[in-house]
Tab-separated table of C-alpha atoms in Angstrom:
chain	number	residue	atom	x	y	z
A	181	MET	CA	-62.869	-16.205	34.093
A	182	SER	CA	-60.120	-14.298	36.877
A	183	GLU	CA	-57.411	-15.588	34.700
A	184	GLN	CA	-58.680	-13.984	31.704
A	185	ALA	CA	-59.594	-10.297	33.210
A	186	PRO	CA	-56.305	-8.931	32.838
A	187	LEU	CA	-56.575	-9.834	28.891
A	188	SER	CA	-59.609	-8.975	28.781
A	189	ARG	CA	-58.807	-5.088	29.802
A	190	LEU	CA	-55.873	-5.023	27.666
A	191	ASP	CA	-55.927	-3.068	24.326
A	192	LEU	CA	-54.748	-5.370	21.823
A	193	ASN	CA	-53.627	-2.631	19.405
A	194	LEU	CA	-51.057	-1.651	21.681
A	195	LEU	CA	-49.447	-5.127	20.407
A	196	VAL	CA	-49.043	-3.015	17.409
A	197	SER	CA	-47.320	-0.373	18.949
A	198	LEU	CA	-44.901	-2.458	20.700
A	199	ASP	CA	-43.596	-4.211	17.859
A	200	ALA	CA	-43.584	-0.637	15.839
A	201	LEU	CA	-41.349	0.428	18.868
A	202	LEU	CA	-39.371	-2.635	19.398
A	203	THR	CA	-38.223	-2.586	16.165
A	204	GLU	CA	-37.784	1.156	15.744
A	205	ARG	CA	-36.254	2.017	19.033
A	206	SER	CA	-37.643	5.569	18.292
A	207	VAL	CA	-40.994	7.007	19.037
A	208	THR	CA	-40.939	9.435	16.053
A	209	ARG	CA	-40.134	6.783	13.736
A	210	ALA	CA	-42.394	4.413	14.991
A	211	ALA	CA	-45.300	6.632	14.754
A	212	GLU	CA	-44.290	7.718	10.520
A	213	ARG	CA	-44.085	3.758	10.560
A	214	LEU	CA	-47.929	3.432	12.028
A	215	HIS	CA	-48.986	6.800	9.944
A	216	LEU	CA	-49.670	7.609	13.473
A	217	SER	CA	-48.567	11.338	15.419
A	218	GLN	CA	-46.044	11.798	17.560
A	219	PRO	CA	-47.949	12.464	20.426
A	220	ALA	CA	-50.274	9.425	20.227
A	221	LEU	CA	-47.337	6.892	19.577
A	222	SER	CA	-46.013	8.249	23.218
A	223	ALA	CA	-49.384	7.485	24.671
A	224	SER	CA	-48.645	4.389	24.006
A	225	LEU	CA	-45.552	4.279	24.865
A	226	ALA	CA	-46.452	5.175	28.469
A	227	ARG	CA	-49.301	2.670	28.801
A	228	LEU	CA	-47.119	0.152	27.757
A	229	ARG	CA	-44.787	1.240	30.544
A	230	THR	CA	-47.242	1.057	32.955
A	231	HIS	CA	-48.093	-2.340	31.796
A	232	PHE	CA	-45.020	-4.060	32.028
A	233	ASN	CA	-43.286	-1.588	34.890
A	234	ASP	CA	-40.577	-1.027	32.580
A	235	PRO	CA	-38.999	2.123	30.381
A	236	ILE	CA	-39.139	-0.201	27.349
A	237	LEU	CA	-36.796	2.152	25.702
A	238	ALA	CA	-34.069	3.472	27.499
A	239	ARG	CA	-32.213	6.876	26.424
A	240	THR	CA	-28.414	6.784	25.840
A	241	GLY	CA	-27.080	9.519	24.565
A	242	ASN	CA	-29.328	10.809	21.707
A	243	SER	CA	-30.512	7.832	20.820
A	244	TYR	CA	-32.421	4.674	22.601
A	245	GLU	CA	-31.673	1.515	23.473
A	246	LEU	CA	-34.023	-1.469	24.226
A	247	THR	CA	-33.985	-2.579	28.120
A	248	PRO	CA	-33.338	-6.181	29.108
A	249	LEU	CA	-37.208	-6.564	29.237
A	250	ALA	CA	-37.994	-5.298	25.959
A	251	SER	CA	-34.668	-6.976	24.232
A	252	ARG	CA	-36.842	-10.233	25.052
A	253	LEU	CA	-40.321	-9.357	24.436
A	254	SER	CA	-38.795	-8.504	20.682
A	255	GLU	CA	-38.325	-11.965	20.058
A	256	HIS	CA	-42.049	-12.916	20.452
A	257	THR	CA	-43.926	-9.780	19.921
A	258	ALA	CA	-43.491	-10.522	16.131
A	259	ALA	CA	-44.982	-14.189	16.412
A	260	ALA	CA	-47.540	-13.090	18.586
A	261	LEU	CA	-48.714	-9.953	15.769
A	262	ASP	CA	-48.705	-12.560	13.468
A	263	ALA	CA	-50.600	-15.025	15.193
A	264	ALA	CA	-53.113	-12.484	16.387
A	265	ARG	CA	-53.471	-11.237	12.146
A	266	ARG	CA	-53.774	-15.185	11.325
A	267	VAL	CA	-56.848	-14.946	13.722
A	268	PHE	CA	-58.869	-12.574	12.288
A	269	GLU	CA	-57.822	-12.795	8.450
A	270	SER	CA	-59.358	-16.630	9.118
A	271	GLN	CA	-62.312	-17.557	7.096
A	272	ALA	CA	-64.903	-20.208	7.084
A	273	GLU	CA	-64.360	-20.713	3.081
A	274	TRP	CA	-61.251	-20.138	1.518
A	275	ASP	CA	-60.353	-19.153	-2.672
A	276	PRO	CA	-56.783	-19.933	-2.927
A	277	SER	CA	-57.038	-18.303	-6.372
A	278	GLN	CA	-58.379	-14.599	-4.458
A	279	SER	CA	-55.932	-14.982	-1.892
A	280	THR	CA	-52.842	-12.560	-1.425
A	281	ARG	CA	-52.138	-14.806	1.912
A	282	GLU	CA	-48.670	-15.392	2.963
A	283	PHE	CA	-47.256	-18.550	3.705
A	284	ALA	CA	-44.197	-19.126	6.201
A	285	ILE	CA	-42.053	-22.180	6.046
A	286	TYR	CA	-38.618	-23.363	7.941
A	287	GLY	CA	-36.517	-25.660	5.993
A	288	SER	CA	-32.807	-26.144	4.869
A	289	ASP	CA	-31.558	-24.779	2.110
A	290	TYR	CA	-32.222	-28.778	0.366
A	291	SER	CA	-35.644	-28.012	1.320
A	292	LEU	CA	-36.419	-25.166	-0.143
A	293	ALA	CA	-34.538	-25.875	-3.561
A	294	THR	CA	-36.010	-29.078	-4.017
A	295	THR	CA	-40.322	-29.133	-1.835
A	296	GLY	CA	-40.179	-25.174	-1.540
A	297	ARG	CA	-39.123	-24.805	-4.954
A	298	ARG	CA	-41.812	-26.784	-6.500
A	299	LEU	CA	-44.098	-25.639	-4.163
A	300	ALA	CA	-43.999	-22.193	-5.444
A	301	SER	CA	-44.128	-23.138	-8.521
A	302	LEU	CA	-48.084	-24.969	-8.434
A	303	ALA	CA	-49.336	-21.891	-6.259
A	304	ALA	CA	-47.871	-19.010	-8.641
A	305	ASP	CA	-49.902	-21.421	-11.827
A	306	ARG	CA	-53.022	-21.890	-9.480
A	307	ALA	CA	-53.150	-18.809	-6.980
A	308	PRO	CA	-51.081	-15.815	-8.255
A	309	GLY	CA	-51.622	-13.896	-5.098
A	310	VAL	CA	-50.293	-15.916	-2.371
A	311	ARG	CA	-46.845	-15.345	-1.337
A	312	PHE	CA	-44.438	-17.944	0.287
A	313	ARG	CA	-41.982	-16.771	2.517
A	314	PHE	CA	-39.114	-19.607	3.009
A	315	MET	CA	-36.900	-18.861	5.730
A	316	VAL	CA	-33.829	-21.465	6.184
A	317	HIS	CA	-33.778	-22.835	9.882
A	318	ASN	CA	-31.668	-23.630	12.568
A	319	GLN	CA	-30.881	-25.895	15.502
A	320	GLN	CA	-32.772	-23.057	18.096
A	321	ILE	CA	-35.981	-23.312	15.406
A	322	VAL	CA	-35.941	-27.273	15.231
A	323	GLU	CA	-35.810	-27.852	19.128
A	324	ASP	CA	-38.218	-25.489	19.643
A	325	ALA	CA	-40.239	-26.149	16.636
A	326	VAL	CA	-43.989	-26.614	18.839
A	327	ASN	CA	-43.509	-22.940	19.894
A	328	ARG	CA	-41.778	-21.728	16.352
A	329	LEU	CA	-44.846	-23.584	14.408
A	330	ARG	CA	-47.571	-21.746	15.917
A	331	GLY	CA	-46.581	-18.294	14.340
A	332	ALA	CA	-45.388	-20.168	10.961
A	333	ASP	CA	-46.975	-22.559	8.491
A	334	GLY	CA	-44.633	-25.476	7.953
A	335	LEU	CA	-41.245	-27.075	8.801
A	336	LEU	CA	-40.084	-29.119	5.516
A	337	MET	CA	-37.595	-31.798	7.717
A	338	PRO	CA	-36.781	-35.121	7.309
A	339	HIS	CA	-38.477	-37.734	9.894
A	340	GLY	CA	-36.144	-38.352	12.952
A	341	PHE	CA	-35.810	-35.165	14.177
A	342	LEU	CA	-39.208	-34.132	15.287
A	343	THR	CA	-42.104	-36.226	17.486
A	344	ASP	CA	-45.646	-35.306	18.807
A	345	LEU	CA	-46.095	-32.989	15.473
A	346	PRO	CA	-48.090	-33.567	12.916
A	347	TYR	CA	-46.746	-33.860	9.448
A	348	THR	CA	-47.292	-34.782	5.847
A	349	ASP	CA	-45.320	-36.750	4.206
A	350	LEU	CA	-43.321	-35.643	0.836
A	351	PHE	CA	-41.029	-37.511	-1.077
A	352	THR	CA	-38.236	-39.895	-0.440
A	353	ASP	CA	-34.732	-38.923	-0.984
A	354	THR	CA	-31.361	-41.104	-0.654
A	355	TRP	CA	-27.305	-39.985	0.333
A	356	VAL	CA	-24.700	-39.342	-2.366
A	357	ILE	CA	-20.606	-38.443	-1.749
A	358	ILE	CA	-19.492	-35.808	-3.398
A	359	ALA	CA	-14.790	-35.543	-4.321
A	360	ALA	CA	-13.496	-33.564	-6.670
A	361	GLU	CA	-12.627	-34.456	-10.126
A	362	ASP	CA	-9.329	-34.075	-9.667
A	363	ASN	CA	-8.871	-35.765	-6.490
A	364	PRO	CA	-6.196	-38.352	-7.054
A	365	THR	CA	-6.488	-40.672	-4.550
A	366	ILE	CA	-10.249	-41.611	-5.069
A	367	GLY	CA	-10.881	-44.175	-8.016
A	368	ASP	CA	-13.612	-45.063	-9.625
A	369	ALA	CA	-15.684	-45.527	-6.841
A	370	ILE	CA	-15.598	-44.800	-2.869
A	371	THR	CA	-14.323	-47.483	-0.770
A	372	LEU	CA	-14.647	-47.445	3.309
A	373	GLU	CA	-11.101	-46.935	3.244
A	374	ASP	CA	-11.763	-43.566	1.349
A	375	ILE	CA	-14.112	-42.634	4.019
A	376	ALA	CA	-11.632	-43.506	7.045
A	377	ARG	CA	-8.441	-41.880	5.186
A	378	GLN	CA	-9.422	-38.376	3.276
A	379	PRO	CA	-10.885	-34.970	5.699
A	380	TRP	CA	-14.478	-34.753	5.336
A	381	VAL	CA	-17.285	-31.517	5.109
A	382	PHE	CA	-19.995	-31.968	7.268
A	383	THR	CA	-23.437	-30.221	6.918
A	384	TYR	CA	-24.356	-29.675	10.774
A	385	GLN	CA	-22.592	-31.655	13.765
A	386	SER	CA	-24.138	-31.530	17.076
A	387	ARG	CA	-26.233	-33.718	19.381
A	388	SER	CA	-29.821	-32.685	17.835
A	389	ALA	CA	-28.592	-31.575	14.055
A	390	PHE	CA	-26.461	-33.937	11.935
A	391	THR	CA	-27.464	-36.208	9.240
A	392	SER	CA	-28.333	-39.899	8.914
A	393	ALA	CA	-25.632	-41.102	6.611
A	394	THR	CA	-22.887	-39.104	8.988
A	395	ARG	CA	-24.360	-41.245	11.968
A	396	GLN	CA	-24.279	-44.535	10.067
A	397	ILE	CA	-20.422	-44.018	8.815
A	398	GLN	CA	-19.732	-43.496	12.866
A	399	GLN	CA	-21.504	-46.735	13.449
A	400	LEU	CA	-19.486	-48.545	11.203
A	401	GLY	CA	-16.459	-47.589	13.801
A	402	ILE	CA	-15.183	-44.871	11.442
A	403	GLU	CA	-14.481	-41.400	13.092
A	404	PRO	CA	-14.357	-38.806	9.940
A	405	ARG	CA	-11.511	-36.413	10.597
A	406	VAL	CA	-13.984	-33.196	9.677
A	407	GLU	CA	-12.271	-30.233	8.405
A	408	ALA	CA	-15.149	-28.363	8.194
A	409	VAL	CA	-18.881	-27.744	9.121
A	410	VAL	CA	-21.404	-26.031	6.901
A	411	GLU	CA	-24.541	-25.180	7.912
A	412	SER	CA	-26.014	-25.289	4.021
A	413	PHE	CA	-25.732	-28.527	1.422
A	414	LEU	CA	-26.016	-25.867	-1.791
A	415	ALA	CA	-22.324	-24.453	-0.286
A	416	LEU	CA	-20.526	-28.177	-0.354
A	417	PRO	CA	-19.274	-28.360	-3.796
A	418	MET	CA	-17.697	-25.205	-3.263
A	419	PHE	CA	-16.010	-26.746	-0.323
A	420	ILE	CA	-14.936	-29.739	-2.030
A	421	ALA	CA	-13.850	-28.777	-5.701
A	422	GLY	CA	-9.905	-28.358	-5.875
A	423	THR	CA	-9.238	-30.188	-2.522
A	424	ASP	CA	-9.219	-33.837	-1.278
A	425	ARG	CA	-12.461	-33.724	0.982
A	426	LEU	CA	-15.496	-35.814	1.132
A	427	ALA	CA	-19.052	-34.492	1.860
A	428	LEU	CA	-22.679	-36.250	1.768
A	429	VAL	CA	-25.400	-34.748	-0.274
A	430	GLN	CA	-28.771	-35.558	-1.185
A	431	ALA	CA	-29.315	-37.522	-4.362
A	432	GLY	CA	-31.792	-34.949	-4.912
A	433	LEU	CA	-29.035	-32.262	-5.112
A	434	ALA	CA	-26.664	-34.326	-7.117
A	435	GLU	CA	-27.184	-32.704	-10.684
A	436	TYR	CA	-26.692	-28.928	-8.885
A	437	ALA	CA	-23.514	-30.229	-7.737
A	438	ARG	CA	-22.406	-31.641	-10.857
A	439	ASN	CA	-23.808	-28.189	-12.334
A	440	VAL	CA	-21.662	-26.096	-10.071
A	441	GLY	CA	-18.588	-28.039	-11.309
A	442	GLY	CA	-15.457	-29.550	-9.906
A	443	VAL	CA	-16.577	-32.394	-8.723
A	444	ARG	CA	-17.640	-36.102	-9.029
A	445	VAL	CA	-20.721	-38.138	-7.761
A	446	TYR	CA	-20.118	-41.393	-6.002
A	447	GLU	CA	-22.775	-43.888	-4.161
A	448	PRO	CA	-21.840	-44.654	-0.470
A	449	PRO	CA	-20.014	-48.162	0.382
A	450	PHE	CA	-22.739	-48.839	2.695
A	451	ASP	CA	-26.856	-49.136	2.466
A	452	ALA	CA	-27.056	-45.469	3.462
A	453	THR	CA	-30.496	-44.948	5.084
A	454	PRO	CA	-33.235	-43.611	2.661
A	455	ILE	CA	-34.421	-40.001	3.443
A	456	HIS	CA	-38.110	-39.734	4.444
A	457	ASN	CA	-38.884	-35.635	3.688
A	458	ALA	CA	-42.045	-34.391	5.381
A	459	MET	CA	-43.854	-31.289	5.911
A	460	TRP	CA	-44.554	-30.831	9.762
A	461	TRP	CA	-47.224	-28.100	10.985
A	462	HIS	CA	-48.790	-27.117	14.409
A	463	PRO	CA	-52.032	-28.921	15.364
A	464	VAL	CA	-53.937	-26.129	15.368
A	465	HIS	CA	-53.909	-25.536	11.788
A	466	ARG	CA	-55.630	-29.602	10.935
A	467	ARG	CA	-58.704	-27.970	9.960
A	468	ASP	CA	-57.895	-24.838	8.728
A	469	PRO	CA	-58.754	-24.963	4.706
A	470	GLU	CA	-55.902	-22.898	4.049
A	471	HIS	CA	-53.643	-24.893	5.495
A	472	GLU	CA	-55.293	-27.962	4.005
A	473	TRP	CA	-54.955	-26.351	0.782
A	474	LEU	CA	-51.090	-25.993	1.717
A	475	ARG	CA	-50.712	-29.286	2.699
A	476	THR	CA	-52.387	-31.181	-0.680
A	477	LEU	CA	-50.093	-28.398	-2.736
A	478	ALA	CA	-47.251	-29.695	-0.898
A	479	ALA	CA	-47.792	-33.582	-1.609
A	480	GLU	CA	-48.134	-32.601	-5.319
A	481	ALA	CA	-45.189	-31.269	-5.232
A	482	ALA	CA	-43.172	-33.878	-3.715
A	483	SER	CA	-44.798	-36.537	-5.954
A	484	SER	CA	-43.210	-34.917	-8.739
A	485	LEU	CA	-40.069	-34.962	-7.248
A	486	ASN	CA	-40.435	-38.955	-6.761
A	487	ALA	CA	-41.446	-39.205	-9.714
A	488	GLU	CA	-37.656	-37.984	-11.030
A	489	ALA	CA	-36.224	-40.112	-8.282
A	490	ALA	CA	-37.697	-43.228	-9.857
């Protein structure tokens, strides 16, 4: 009980004030945002300064800047506020057709353009008040997925990067290679010699951010000559058209690449490891009826993608 005593004495309304102050960096603007009087918010700031033993906002000239502690707090306050909001919005029974719930989902632009797009379309028909916030992930989010998913509803990502988190399997995809239509050195098929000779554009290239097919190329004893790294699958065709570069893209985006124009799509000259897409989520959401509905809908959205691939 002693460890819980400080929290039990804390006015959680201060979390709302702290979030506004950190965002606006001004007592006046934060008060306007919260529809409070300036003296009322000044009193909250005074309590926050006492609690943290830190000024939170430090005057610099005619404006305020966040203190180093406040900058660190800003990374957690919004997530904590969102998590608290979710606690009090939870219901024993949930009717999606009457809900105005917003689901926050991370993923690559590929995941959002495939699963995310279908998911939002299905939800619009069955739960028109439900909203989605789709956010493109980065390396830091993936490496800190356990903590990030406490304040989000899901992460769309293939198997092979995350462990020790529950997941819902979605659809399976494959890899293709794209090259410029006017590339004079590429024939009717891509060869291993082409892979070794031509320059490449990679998507992600670090210890924890990579694609399975690029690892396979290296395992074949080929070290691709990388001219550019682009953290976007949808941008790849623009880096290929009119050049002698090659790139790997998911077959689910092959039609998109063709429509962008200036590229041809080839089968890889090796058995590329399939992409087993999944939606990952935090264990705290296991029995939440809202998340159960979300996972069921995501699986249904993925089934249509599997049918297209077949």
